[in-house]
Coordinates of C-alpha atoms in Angstrom, one line a residue:
M1 CA 48.2 11.8 68.3
A2 CA 45.8 11.1 65.4
K3 CA 44.2 14.1 63.7
K4 CA 40.8 14.9 64.9
K5 CA 38.1 14.0 62.4
A6 CA 36.2 17.0 60.9
A7 CA 32.6 17.3 62.1
K8 CA 30.1 16.2 59.5
G9 CA 27.8 18.8 58.0
V10 CA 27.5 21.2 55.1
S11 CA 30.8 22.7 54.0
N12 CA 30.9 26.5 53.7
P13 CA 27.6 27.1 55.4
H14 CA 28.0 30.9 55.1
L15 CA 27.9 30.6 51.3
H16 CA 24.7 28.5 51.4
A17 CA 23.3 31.1 53.8
R18 CA 24.2 33.9 51.4
I19 CA 22.6 32.2 48.4
S20 CA 19.5 31.4 50.5
Y21 CA 19.2 35.1 51.6
L22 CA 19.4 36.4 48.0
Y23 CA 16.7 34.0 46.9
Q24 CA 14.4 34.8 49.8
A25 CA 14.9 38.6 49.3
A26 CA 14.2 38.2 45.6
N27 CA 11.1 36.3 46.4
Y28 CA 9.9 38.9 48.8
L29 CA 10.6 41.8 46.4
S30 CA 8.8 40.1 43.5
Q31 CA 5.6 40.2 45.5
Q32 CA 5.8 43.6 47.1
G33 CA 5.3 47.2 46.0
Q34 CA 2.5 49.2 44.6
P35 CA 2.4 51.3 41.4
A36 CA 2.9 55.0 42.2
A37 CA 1.4 57.9 40.3
S38 CA 4.6 58.2 38.3
G39 CA 4.1 54.8 36.9
H40 CA 7.0 53.3 38.9
W41 CA 6.8 50.8 41.8
E42 CA 7.6 52.1 45.3
L43 CA 8.4 50.4 48.6
P44 CA 8.2 51.8 52.2
K45 CA 11.2 54.0 53.1
Q46 CA 12.3 51.6 55.9
Q47 CA 12.6 48.7 53.4
E48 CA 14.4 51.0 50.9
A49 CA 17.1 51.8 53.5
Q50 CA 17.5 48.1 54.5
L51 CA 17.8 47.0 50.8
D52 CA 20.3 49.8 50.0
K53 CA 22.5 48.7 52.9
S54 CA 22.4 45.0 51.8
L55 CA 23.2 45.8 48.2
K56 CA 26.2 47.9 49.2
A57 CA 27.6 45.1 51.3
D58 CA 27.0 42.6 48.5
N59 CA 28.7 44.9 45.9
E60 CA 31.7 45.2 48.1
A61 CA 31.9 41.4 48.6
N62 CA 31.8 40.9 44.8
D63 CA 34.1 43.9 43.9
T64 CA 31.4 45.4 41.7
Q65 CA 30.6 49.0 41.0
P66 CA 28.2 50.7 43.5
S67 CA 25.9 51.8 40.7
N68 CA 23.5 49.0 41.5
T69 CA 22.4 50.6 44.8
F70 CA 18.7 50.9 45.3
N71 CA 16.9 53.8 43.5
K72 CA 13.6 55.0 44.8
E73 CA 12.1 54.9 41.3
R74 CA 13.5 51.5 40.5
D75 CA 10.9 48.7 39.9
P76 CA 11.1 46.3 42.9
R77 CA 10.7 43.5 40.4
G78 CA 13.8 44.8 38.6
L79 CA 15.6 44.7 41.9
S80 CA 14.4 41.2 42.4
R81 CA 16.0 40.2 39.1
H82 CA 19.2 42.0 40.2
L83 CA 19.3 39.8 43.3
I84 CA 18.7 36.6 41.3
T85 CA 21.6 37.6 39.0
H86 CA 23.8 37.9 42.1
M87 CA 22.6 34.6 43.4
R88 CA 23.4 32.8 40.1
A89 CA 26.9 34.4 40.1
A90 CA 27.5 33.3 43.6
S91 CA 26.4 29.8 42.8
L92 CA 28.7 29.5 39.8
K93 CA 31.7 31.1 41.6
T94 CA 31.4 28.8 44.7
Q95 CA 30.3 25.7 42.6
I96 CA 27.2 25.2 44.7
R97 CA 24.5 23.5 42.7
L98 CA 21.0 25.0 42.9
S99 CA 18.2 22.6 43.6
R100 CA 15.8 21.6 40.8
Q101 CA 12.9 23.5 42.4
V102 CA 15.0 26.7 42.5
K103 CA 16.1 26.4 38.9
R104 CA 12.6 25.8 37.7
S105 CA 11.4 29.0 39.5
L106 CA 13.8 31.2 37.6
C107 CA 13.4 32.7 34.1
K108 CA 16.5 31.9 32.1
R109 CA 16.1 34.9 29.8
C110 CA 15.6 37.8 32.2
D111 CA 16.4 36.3 35.7
S112 CA 12.9 37.0 37.0
L113 CA 11.6 34.9 39.9
L114 CA 8.5 33.2 38.5
V115 CA 5.7 33.7 41.0
P116 CA 2.3 32.7 39.6
G117 CA -0.1 35.6 39.8
H118 CA 2.7 38.2 40.3
T119 CA 5.5 37.7 37.8
A120 CA 4.3 34.7 35.8
Q121 CA 1.2 33.1 34.4
F122 CA 0.7 29.4 34.9
S123 CA -1.3 27.0 32.7
I124 CA -1.5 23.3 31.7
E125 CA -1.4 22.3 28.0
N126 CA -1.7 18.9 26.3
L127 CA -0.5 18.8 22.6
S128 CA -1.6 15.2 22.0
K129 CA -4.5 14.6 19.6
G130 CA -7.7 15.6 21.3
G131 CA -5.8 15.9 24.6
K132 CA -6.5 12.3 25.3
K133 CA -3.0 11.3 26.5
P134 CA -2.7 12.2 30.2
W135 CA 1.1 11.6 30.2
A136 CA 1.4 14.5 27.6
D137 CA 0.3 17.1 30.2
T138 CA 2.8 19.9 30.4
S139 CA 2.9 22.8 32.8
V140 CA 3.6 26.1 31.1
T141 CA 4.9 29.0 33.1
E142 CA 5.1 32.3 31.1
C143 CA 7.2 35.1 32.4
T144 CA 5.2 38.4 32.3
T145 CA 8.4 40.4 32.1
C146 CA 10.0 39.0 28.9
G147 CA 7.4 36.5 27.7
A148 CA 9.6 33.5 27.9
K149 CA 7.9 30.2 28.5
K150 CA 9.2 27.3 30.7
R151 CA 7.6 23.9 29.9
I152 CA 7.9 21.0 32.4
P153 CA 6.2 17.6 31.9
V154 CA 3.8 16.8 34.7
G155 CA 2.1 13.7 33.4
S156 CA 5.2 11.5 33.1
K157 CA 7.7 10.3 35.6
R158 CA 11.3 11.6 35.7
Q159 CA 13.7 9.3 33.8
P160 CA 16.1 7.5 36.1
K161 CA 19.7 7.7 35.2
G162 CA 21.4 4.4 34.1
R163 CA 20.0 1.0 34.2
P164 CA 17.4 0.4 36.9
K165 CA 18.2 -2.2 39.5
K166 CA 16.9 -5.8 39.1
T167 CA 16.9 -5.6 35.3
L168 CA 18.8 -7.7 32.8
A169 CA 21.1 -6.8 29.9
L170 CA 20.3 -8.2 26.5
D171 CA 22.6 -10.8 25.0
R172 CA 24.7 -9.2 22.3
S173 CA 26.3 -10.7 19.3
K174 CA 30.1 -10.7 19.1
G175 CA 31.6 -8.0 17.0
Y176 CA 34.8 -6.0 16.4
P177 CA 36.3 -3.2 18.5
L178 CA 34.9 0.2 17.8
L179 CA 32.9 -0.9 14.7
G180 CA 30.9 -3.6 16.5
N181 CA 28.8 -5.7 14.2
L182 CA 28.9 -3.3 11.2
P183 CA 31.5 -5.3 9.2
Q184 CA 29.4 -8.5 9.7
L185 CA 26.3 -7.0 7.9
P186 CA 26.0 -8.3 4.3
A187 CA 25.4 -5.8 1.5
K188 CA 22.1 -7.5 0.6
H189 CA 19.5 -9.6 2.4
T190 CA 20.4 -8.3 5.8
W191 CA 17.2 -9.9 7.3
L192 CA 18.8 -13.4 6.7
K193 CA 21.7 -12.4 8.9
F194 CA 19.3 -10.9 11.5
H195 CA 17.5 -14.3 11.6
A196 CA 20.8 -16.2 12.1
W197 CA 21.7 -13.9 15.0
S198 CA 18.3 -14.4 16.6
R199 CA 18.6 -18.2 16.4
T200 CA 21.9 -18.0 18.2
Y201 CA 21.3 -15.3 20.8
G202 CA 17.5 -15.3 21.4
R203 CA 14.4 -13.5 20.2
L204 CA 15.8 -10.2 21.6
T205 CA 19.3 -9.7 20.3
R206 CA 21.4 -6.6 20.8
L207 CA 23.7 -5.4 18.1
T208 CA 26.3 -2.6 18.0
L209 CA 26.8 -0.7 14.8
A210 CA 29.7 1.5 15.6
S211 CA 28.3 3.8 18.3
R212 CA 24.6 2.9 17.7
T213 CA 22.7 0.2 19.5
H214 CA 20.1 -1.9 17.7
V215 CA 17.8 -4.5 19.2
L216 CA 16.4 -7.2 16.9
L217 CA 12.8 -8.4 17.4
S218 CA 12.1 -11.9 15.9
T219 CA 8.6 -12.7 17.2
E220 CA 5.2 -11.2 16.5
H221 CA 4.5 -11.1 20.2
D222 CA 7.5 -8.8 20.9
A223 CA 6.8 -6.6 17.9
N224 CA 3.2 -6.0 19.0
A225 CA 4.1 -5.5 22.7
L226 CA 6.6 -2.8 21.9
L227 CA 5.7 -1.1 18.6
R228 CA 1.9 -1.2 19.0
A229 CA 1.1 -1.3 22.8
R230 CA 3.9 1.1 23.6
G231 CA 3.8 3.0 20.3
P232 CA 4.0 6.5 21.8
I233 CA 7.7 6.0 22.9
Y234 CA 8.7 3.6 20.1
S235 CA 7.6 5.8 17.1
S236 CA 10.6 8.0 16.5
R237 CA 13.4 7.6 13.9
E238 CA 17.1 7.8 14.2
Q239 CA 18.5 11.0 12.5
L240 CA 21.2 9.6 10.2
P241 CA 23.4 12.4 9.0
A242 CA 23.4 11.3 5.3
A243 CA 19.8 10.5 4.7
A244 CA 17.9 12.6 7.2
A245 CA 20.1 15.7 7.6
L246 CA 22.0 16.2 4.3
L247 CA 19.8 14.6 1.6
S248 CA 16.4 15.4 3.1
R249 CA 17.2 18.4 5.3
H250 CA 14.8 16.9 7.9
L251 CA 11.8 17.3 5.5
R252 CA 11.2 13.7 4.4
L253 CA 8.5 12.2 6.6
L254 CA 10.1 8.7 6.4
F255 CA 13.1 10.0 8.4
L256 CA 11.4 12.5 10.7
P257 CA 11.4 11.9 14.5
Y258 CA 8.1 11.8 16.2
G259 CA 7.1 15.4 16.8
T260 CA 5.0 18.4 15.5
R261 CA 6.2 18.3 12.0
W262 CA 5.7 14.6 11.7
R263 CA 2.1 14.9 13.0
R264 CA 1.3 17.6 10.5
G265 CA 2.7 15.7 7.6
R266 CA 0.9 12.5 8.8
K267 CA -2.4 14.4 8.8
V268 CA -1.9 15.3 5.2
M269 CA -1.3 11.7 4.3
H270 CA -4.3 10.6 6.3
D271 CA -6.6 13.1 4.7
V272 CA -5.7 12.0 1.1
C273 CA -5.4 8.2 1.7
Q274 CA -8.1 7.3 4.3
P275 CA -10.6 4.7 3.1
T276 CA -13.5 7.1 2.7
V277 CA -11.4 9.3 0.3
A278 CA -9.7 6.4 -1.4
A279 CA -13.1 5.2 -2.8
R280 CA -12.9 8.3 -5.2
Y281 CA -9.7 6.9 -6.8
E282 CA -11.4 3.7 -7.9
P283 CA -12.1 4.9 -11.5
V284 CA -8.5 5.9 -12.0
Q285 CA -7.3 2.6 -10.6
A286 CA -9.6 0.6 -12.8
G287 CA -8.4 2.4 -15.9
A288 CA -4.8 1.9 -15.1
A289 CA -5.4 -1.8 -14.3
A290 CA -7.0 -2.3 -17.7
G291 CA -4.1 -0.8 -19.4
A292 CA -1.6 -2.9 -17.5
V293 CA -3.5 -6.1 -18.4
A294 CA -3.5 -5.2 -22.0
A295 CA 0.3 -4.5 -21.9
L296 CA 0.9 -7.9 -20.1
L297 CA -1.0 -9.7 -22.8
A298 CA 0.9 -7.9 -25.6
R299 CA 4.4 -8.3 -24.0
P300 CA 4.4 -10.8 -21.1
E301 CA 8.2 -11.0 -21.0
R302 CA 8.3 -7.4 -20.0
Y303 CA 6.1 -7.9 -16.9
E304 CA 8.5 -6.1 -14.6
Q305 CA 8.5 -2.9 -16.6
V306 CA 4.7 -3.1 -17.0
L307 CA 4.1 -3.5 -13.3
E308 CA 6.5 -0.6 -12.5
R309 CA 4.8 1.6 -15.1
Y310 CA 1.4 0.8 -13.7
A311 CA 2.2 1.5 -10.0
S312 CA 4.3 4.6 -10.8
G313 CA 1.8 6.0 -13.3
L314 CA -1.1 5.6 -10.9
V315 CA 0.7 7.5 -8.1
V316 CA 1.8 10.2 -10.5
R317 CA -1.8 10.7 -11.6
L318 CA -3.2 10.7 -8.0
G319 CA -0.4 12.8 -6.5
F320 CA 0.5 15.3 -9.2
G321 CA -2.4 15.2 -11.6
R322 CA -0.2 14.0 -14.6
S323 CA -1.1 11.2 -17.0
V324 CA 1.4 8.4 -17.6
A325 CA 1.9 9.4 -21.2
E326 CA 2.6 13.0 -20.2
A327 CA 5.0 12.0 -17.4
E328 CA 7.0 9.8 -19.8
R329 CA 7.0 12.4 -22.6
T330 CA 8.3 15.2 -20.3
G331 CA 10.8 13.0 -18.5
L332 CA 9.0 13.4 -15.2
M333 CA 8.8 9.6 -14.7
R334 CA 12.5 9.2 -15.1
R335 CA 13.3 12.1 -12.7
V336 CA 11.0 10.8 -10.0
F337 CA 12.4 7.3 -10.3
E338 CA 15.9 8.7 -9.9
V339 CA 14.9 10.4 -6.7
G340 CA 13.4 7.2 -5.3
H341 CA 16.4 5.1 -6.1
T342 CA 18.7 7.7 -4.5
V343 CA 16.7 7.6 -1.3
E344 CA 16.9 3.8 -1.2
R345 CA 20.7 3.9 -1.8
V346 CA 21.5 6.7 0.7
G347 CA 19.3 5.3 3.4
S348 CA 20.8 1.8 3.3
P349 CA 23.1 0.9 6.3
G350 CA 26.8 1.5 5.7
Q351 CA 26.6 3.6 2.5
Y352 CA 28.2 6.6 4.1
L353 CA 30.9 6.6 6.8
V354 CA 29.4 9.7 8.4
D355 CA 26.4 7.6 9.6
T356 CA 29.0 5.5 11.5
L357 CA 31.1 8.5 12.6
P358 CA 28.7 11.4 13.1
M359 CA 31.6 13.6 14.1
M360 CA 32.5 13.9 10.4
M361 CA 29.6 16.3 10.0
W362 CA 31.9 19.0 11.4
L363 CA 34.2 18.7 8.4
P364 CA 34.0 21.7 6.0
E365 CA 32.5 21.0 2.6
W366 CA 35.8 21.3 0.8
L367 CA 37.1 18.4 2.8
A368 CA 34.0 16.3 2.5
P369 CA 33.1 15.3 -1.1
W370 CA 30.2 13.3 0.2
K371 CA 28.7 16.6 1.5
R372 CA 28.9 18.1 -1.9
E373 CA 27.3 15.1 -3.4
L374 CA 24.4 15.0 -1.0
N375 CA 23.8 18.7 -1.2
R376 CA 23.6 18.4 -5.0
L377 CA 21.1 15.5 -4.7
H378 CA 19.0 17.5 -2.2
K379 CA 18.8 20.5 -4.6
R380 CA 17.8 18.1 -7.4
E381 CA 14.9 16.4 -5.5
L382 CA 13.7 19.7 -3.9
G383 CA 13.7 21.4 -7.3
L384 CA 11.6 18.5 -8.7
F385 CA 9.1 18.5 -5.8
R386 CA 8.7 22.3 -5.8
E387 CA 8.3 22.3 -9.6
L388 CA 5.4 19.9 -9.4
L389 CA 3.8 21.8 -6.5
D390 CA 4.2 25.2 -8.2
D391 CA 2.6 23.8 -11.4
V392 CA -0.5 22.9 -9.6
R393 CA -0.6 26.3 -7.8
A394 CA -0.3 28.0 -11.2
Q395 CA -3.2 25.9 -12.5
M396 CA -5.3 26.9 -9.5
A397 CA -4.5 30.6 -10.0
A398 CA -5.4 30.3 -13.7
E399 CA -8.8 28.8 -12.8
K400 CA -9.7 31.9 -10.8
G401 CA -9.3 33.8 -14.1
G402 CA -11.7 31.6 -15.9
A403 CA -9.5 28.7 -17.1
K404 CA -10.9 25.1 -17.1
R405 CA -10.5 23.3 -13.8
G406 CA -7.7 20.8 -13.6
V407 CA -7.9 17.3 -12.3
D408 CA -8.0 16.7 -8.6
C409 CA -4.8 15.4 -7.0
W410 CA -3.1 15.3 -3.7
E411 CA -1.1 18.4 -4.2
R412 CA -4.3 20.4 -5.0
A413 CA -5.8 19.0 -1.8
F414 CA -2.8 20.2 0.2
L415 CA -2.7 23.7 -1.3
E416 CA -6.4 24.2 -0.6
K417 CA -5.9 23.5 3.1
Q418 CA -2.3 24.6 3.5
D419 CA -3.0 27.1 6.2
E420 CA -4.9 24.4 8.2
Y421 CA -2.0 21.9 7.9
E422 CA 0.6 24.6 9.0
L423 CA 3.2 23.3 6.6
T424 CA 5.5 25.3 4.4
D425 CA 5.8 24.8 0.6
N426 CA 8.9 22.7 1.0
E427 CA 7.4 20.5 3.7
G428 CA 4.2 19.9 1.8
A429 CA 6.1 19.2 -1.4
Y430 CA 8.2 16.5 0.4
V431 CA 5.0 15.0 2.0
I432 CA 3.4 14.4 -1.5
G433 CA 6.8 13.3 -2.9
G434 CA 7.1 10.8 -0.1
L435 CA 3.8 9.3 -1.0
F436 CA 5.1 8.6 -4.5
E437 CA 8.3 7.0 -3.1
A438 CA 6.2 4.9 -0.7
G439 CA 3.5 3.9 -3.2
S440 CA 5.2 3.2 -6.5
G441 CA 8.1 0.8 -5.7
T442 CA 6.3 -1.1 -2.9
T443 CA 3.2 -1.7 -5.1
A444 CA 5.2 -3.0 -8.0
A445 CA 7.3 -5.3 -5.7
A446 CA 4.2 -6.8 -4.1
M447 CA 2.7 -7.6 -7.5
M448 CA 5.9 -9.2 -8.7
S449 CA 5.9 -11.4 -5.5
W450 CA 2.3 -12.4 -6.5
F451 CA 3.5 -13.5 -9.9
L452 CA 6.3 -15.5 -8.3
A453 CA 3.9 -17.1 -5.8
M454 CA 1.5 -18.2 -8.6
V455 CA 4.4 -19.8 -10.6
L456 CA 5.7 -21.7 -7.6
H457 CA 2.2 -22.7 -6.3
P458 CA 0.0 -23.5 -9.3
E459 CA -2.6 -25.0 -7.0
E460 CA -3.2 -21.5 -5.5
Y461 CA -3.5 -20.0 -9.0
R462 CA -6.1 -22.6 -10.0
K463 CA -8.2 -21.6 -6.9
V464 CA -8.0 -17.9 -7.9
Q465 CA -8.9 -18.5 -11.5
E466 CA -11.9 -20.7 -10.7
E467 CA -13.3 -18.1 -8.3
V468 CA -12.9 -15.3 -10.8
D469 CA -14.5 -17.3 -13.6
R470 CA -17.4 -18.2 -11.2
S471 CA -18.0 -14.8 -9.7
V472 CA -17.1 -12.4 -12.6
G473 CA -17.3 -14.5 -15.8
E474 CA -15.2 -14.2 -18.9
S475 CA -16.8 -11.2 -20.5
R476 CA -15.3 -8.4 -18.3
L477 CA -12.5 -7.6 -15.9
P478 CA -13.1 -7.8 -12.1
E479 CA -14.3 -4.5 -10.5
F480 CA -14.3 -3.1 -7.0
E481 CA -17.9 -4.2 -6.6
D482 CA -16.8 -7.8 -6.9
M483 CA -14.4 -7.6 -4.0
E484 CA -16.8 -9.1 -1.4
A485 CA -17.4 -12.2 -3.6
L486 CA -13.6 -12.8 -4.3
K487 CA -12.6 -14.1 -0.9
T488 CA -10.0 -16.5 -2.3
V489 CA -8.4 -13.6 -4.2
R490 CA -8.2 -11.5 -1.1
A491 CA -6.7 -14.4 0.9
V492 CA -4.0 -15.1 -1.7
V493 CA -3.1 -11.4 -1.8
K494 CA -2.8 -11.2 1.9
E495 CA -0.8 -14.5 2.0
T496 CA 1.6 -13.1 -0.6
L497 CA 2.3 -10.0 1.5
R498 CA 3.0 -12.3 4.4
W499 CA 5.1 -14.7 2.4
R500 CA 7.2 -12.0 0.8
P501 CA 6.9 -8.7 2.7
V502 CA 8.0 -5.7 0.8
T503 CA 10.2 -4.3 3.6
A504 CA 11.6 -7.7 4.6
G505 CA 14.2 -6.3 7.0
G506 CA 11.8 -3.8 8.6
V507 CA 12.3 -0.1 9.3
P508 CA 14.0 0.6 12.6
H509 CA 12.1 2.6 15.3
Q510 CA 14.0 4.7 17.8
L511 CA 13.1 4.5 21.5
E512 CA 12.5 8.0 23.0
K513 CA 13.0 7.2 26.7
D514 CA 14.3 4.4 28.9
D515 CA 12.0 1.3 29.1
V516 CA 12.0 -2.1 30.7
Y517 CA 10.4 -5.0 28.8
E518 CA 10.1 -8.4 30.5
G519 CA 13.0 -7.6 32.8
F520 CA 15.3 -6.3 30.1
F521 CA 16.5 -2.7 30.2
L522 CA 16.2 -0.8 26.9
P523 CA 17.9 2.6 27.1
A524 CA 16.6 5.7 25.3
G525 CA 18.0 6.1 21.8
T526 CA 18.0 2.3 21.1
N527 CA 16.9 1.4 17.6
I528 CA 14.3 -1.3 17.7
H529 CA 14.6 -3.4 14.5
P530 CA 11.7 -5.8 13.8
N531 CA 12.8 -8.6 11.4
Q532 CA 9.6 -8.5 9.4
W533 CA 10.7 -11.4 7.2
W534 CA 10.8 -13.8 10.1
V535 CA 8.1 -12.1 12.2
M536 CA 5.6 -12.7 9.4
S537 CA 6.6 -16.4 9.2
L538 CA 4.2 -19.1 10.4
E539 CA 4.7 -22.7 11.5
P540 CA 5.0 -25.5 10.5
L541 CA 6.1 -24.4 7.0
P542 CA 7.0 -20.7 7.5
R543 CA 8.2 -20.0 4.0
S544 CA 5.4 -21.7 2.1
C545 CA 2.6 -19.8 0.5
N546 CA -0.8 -21.2 1.6
S547 CA -3.9 -19.1 1.3
N548 CA -5.7 -21.3 3.9
K549 CA -3.8 -19.5 6.6

């Protein structure tokens, strides 16, 4: 005869009943009892006897010491925590998973049962700017026993596991086992390879760089739909071990993920670079531009060095309050340039094997020479940034003693409102240092691209020259007040930035949570890589420079 099939149902129902009893008893105790004159909480005598009997039986079942029997002077809430501890132990021993609602009602620190109004305080907080994002609502349950807080998002849906049904997987380019497409990336001009892949596999192309997934965007529509319309979940950065962790120690804003520290640093940048404040920098910019024009007339063959000196000197003056001559005499300009070049090198894909194999971060320093190198480079750049910040702080302290006021700069603006920004000295020093890295090299590169455009398209240069002669004349240099009349100049500058974008390959953004775009599933952690060089191209002649566009 065949074996009789076992009846369907819950296995080990007595264990489930025991866990349920412990939870219900803890819930009851957490809401009972009144403070006595002695300051302790007391229960009716009948309940004391029942609980004492239950605890003795529970101790015998778990082979524990009988010292946990109920004491008349014991706080009933303490007894409730004791029952929760037993419930957790029973759940782990029997491998019965507690439900999500039960786990959320328990304090992980002291095992209290979180009952609003009795053992916990409940509130809703929204840390978004102005509280305007409803999906950022978070319920905060604070345990009144130990003060621990449990935060649970209430404005966003729970992330489903795996790829949702009825979604498509992106086409991926063919690569190598384990390494994926990493060996296929060229050392320079990676955006050209990105464009070739996009033409073969489509406007959304999936790459695999070792264990990391990248998605290439090759149209303006896709870039705006993801990075702008869905910006809150596409604004993070991948934490590469070499550049973000070892070189920057998670202080450089360029490599920070979207979070509190990023928002605070971004506020500093906004306060010193917003249009209403930037108008105060116009005299400094005009003086530096006049010096650059004179240098170009004297030595036109050194135009690259002149443009780099102009851009770097301008940011050094605005950021640190130092003149170009002083920065060159003290070696500051050289030191800042070295830091900028180091960031570009370390942040480039494939420079360090640890970015491909993050498990190498577990190696001790004596087995990892690249760790010693990056630690040394971090100390060098942190020492430079802190030296510049401390010099401005010392100047401000001397001013209180009657010294002459120094020049206004971004570091002075940060120090005056440091408490409001809630940033440490190291964090603030890196924010201002990051402004130099972002403003010096990019400005010089854009100006060099403008020179190239004018040489290759002399008809555009003639338009610019005719407008300047007509609106400004030949007796003076153009000024900011002439900007409204110089429409062709503005058009040529914008067309140059489109024609030769400074960051041609784009800076990848990391997706914070799973998303579905036009039927394609994008898992959390995917690096979204806009190919800016091709996104900025226009038909019918995408690589021509035409200000009429």
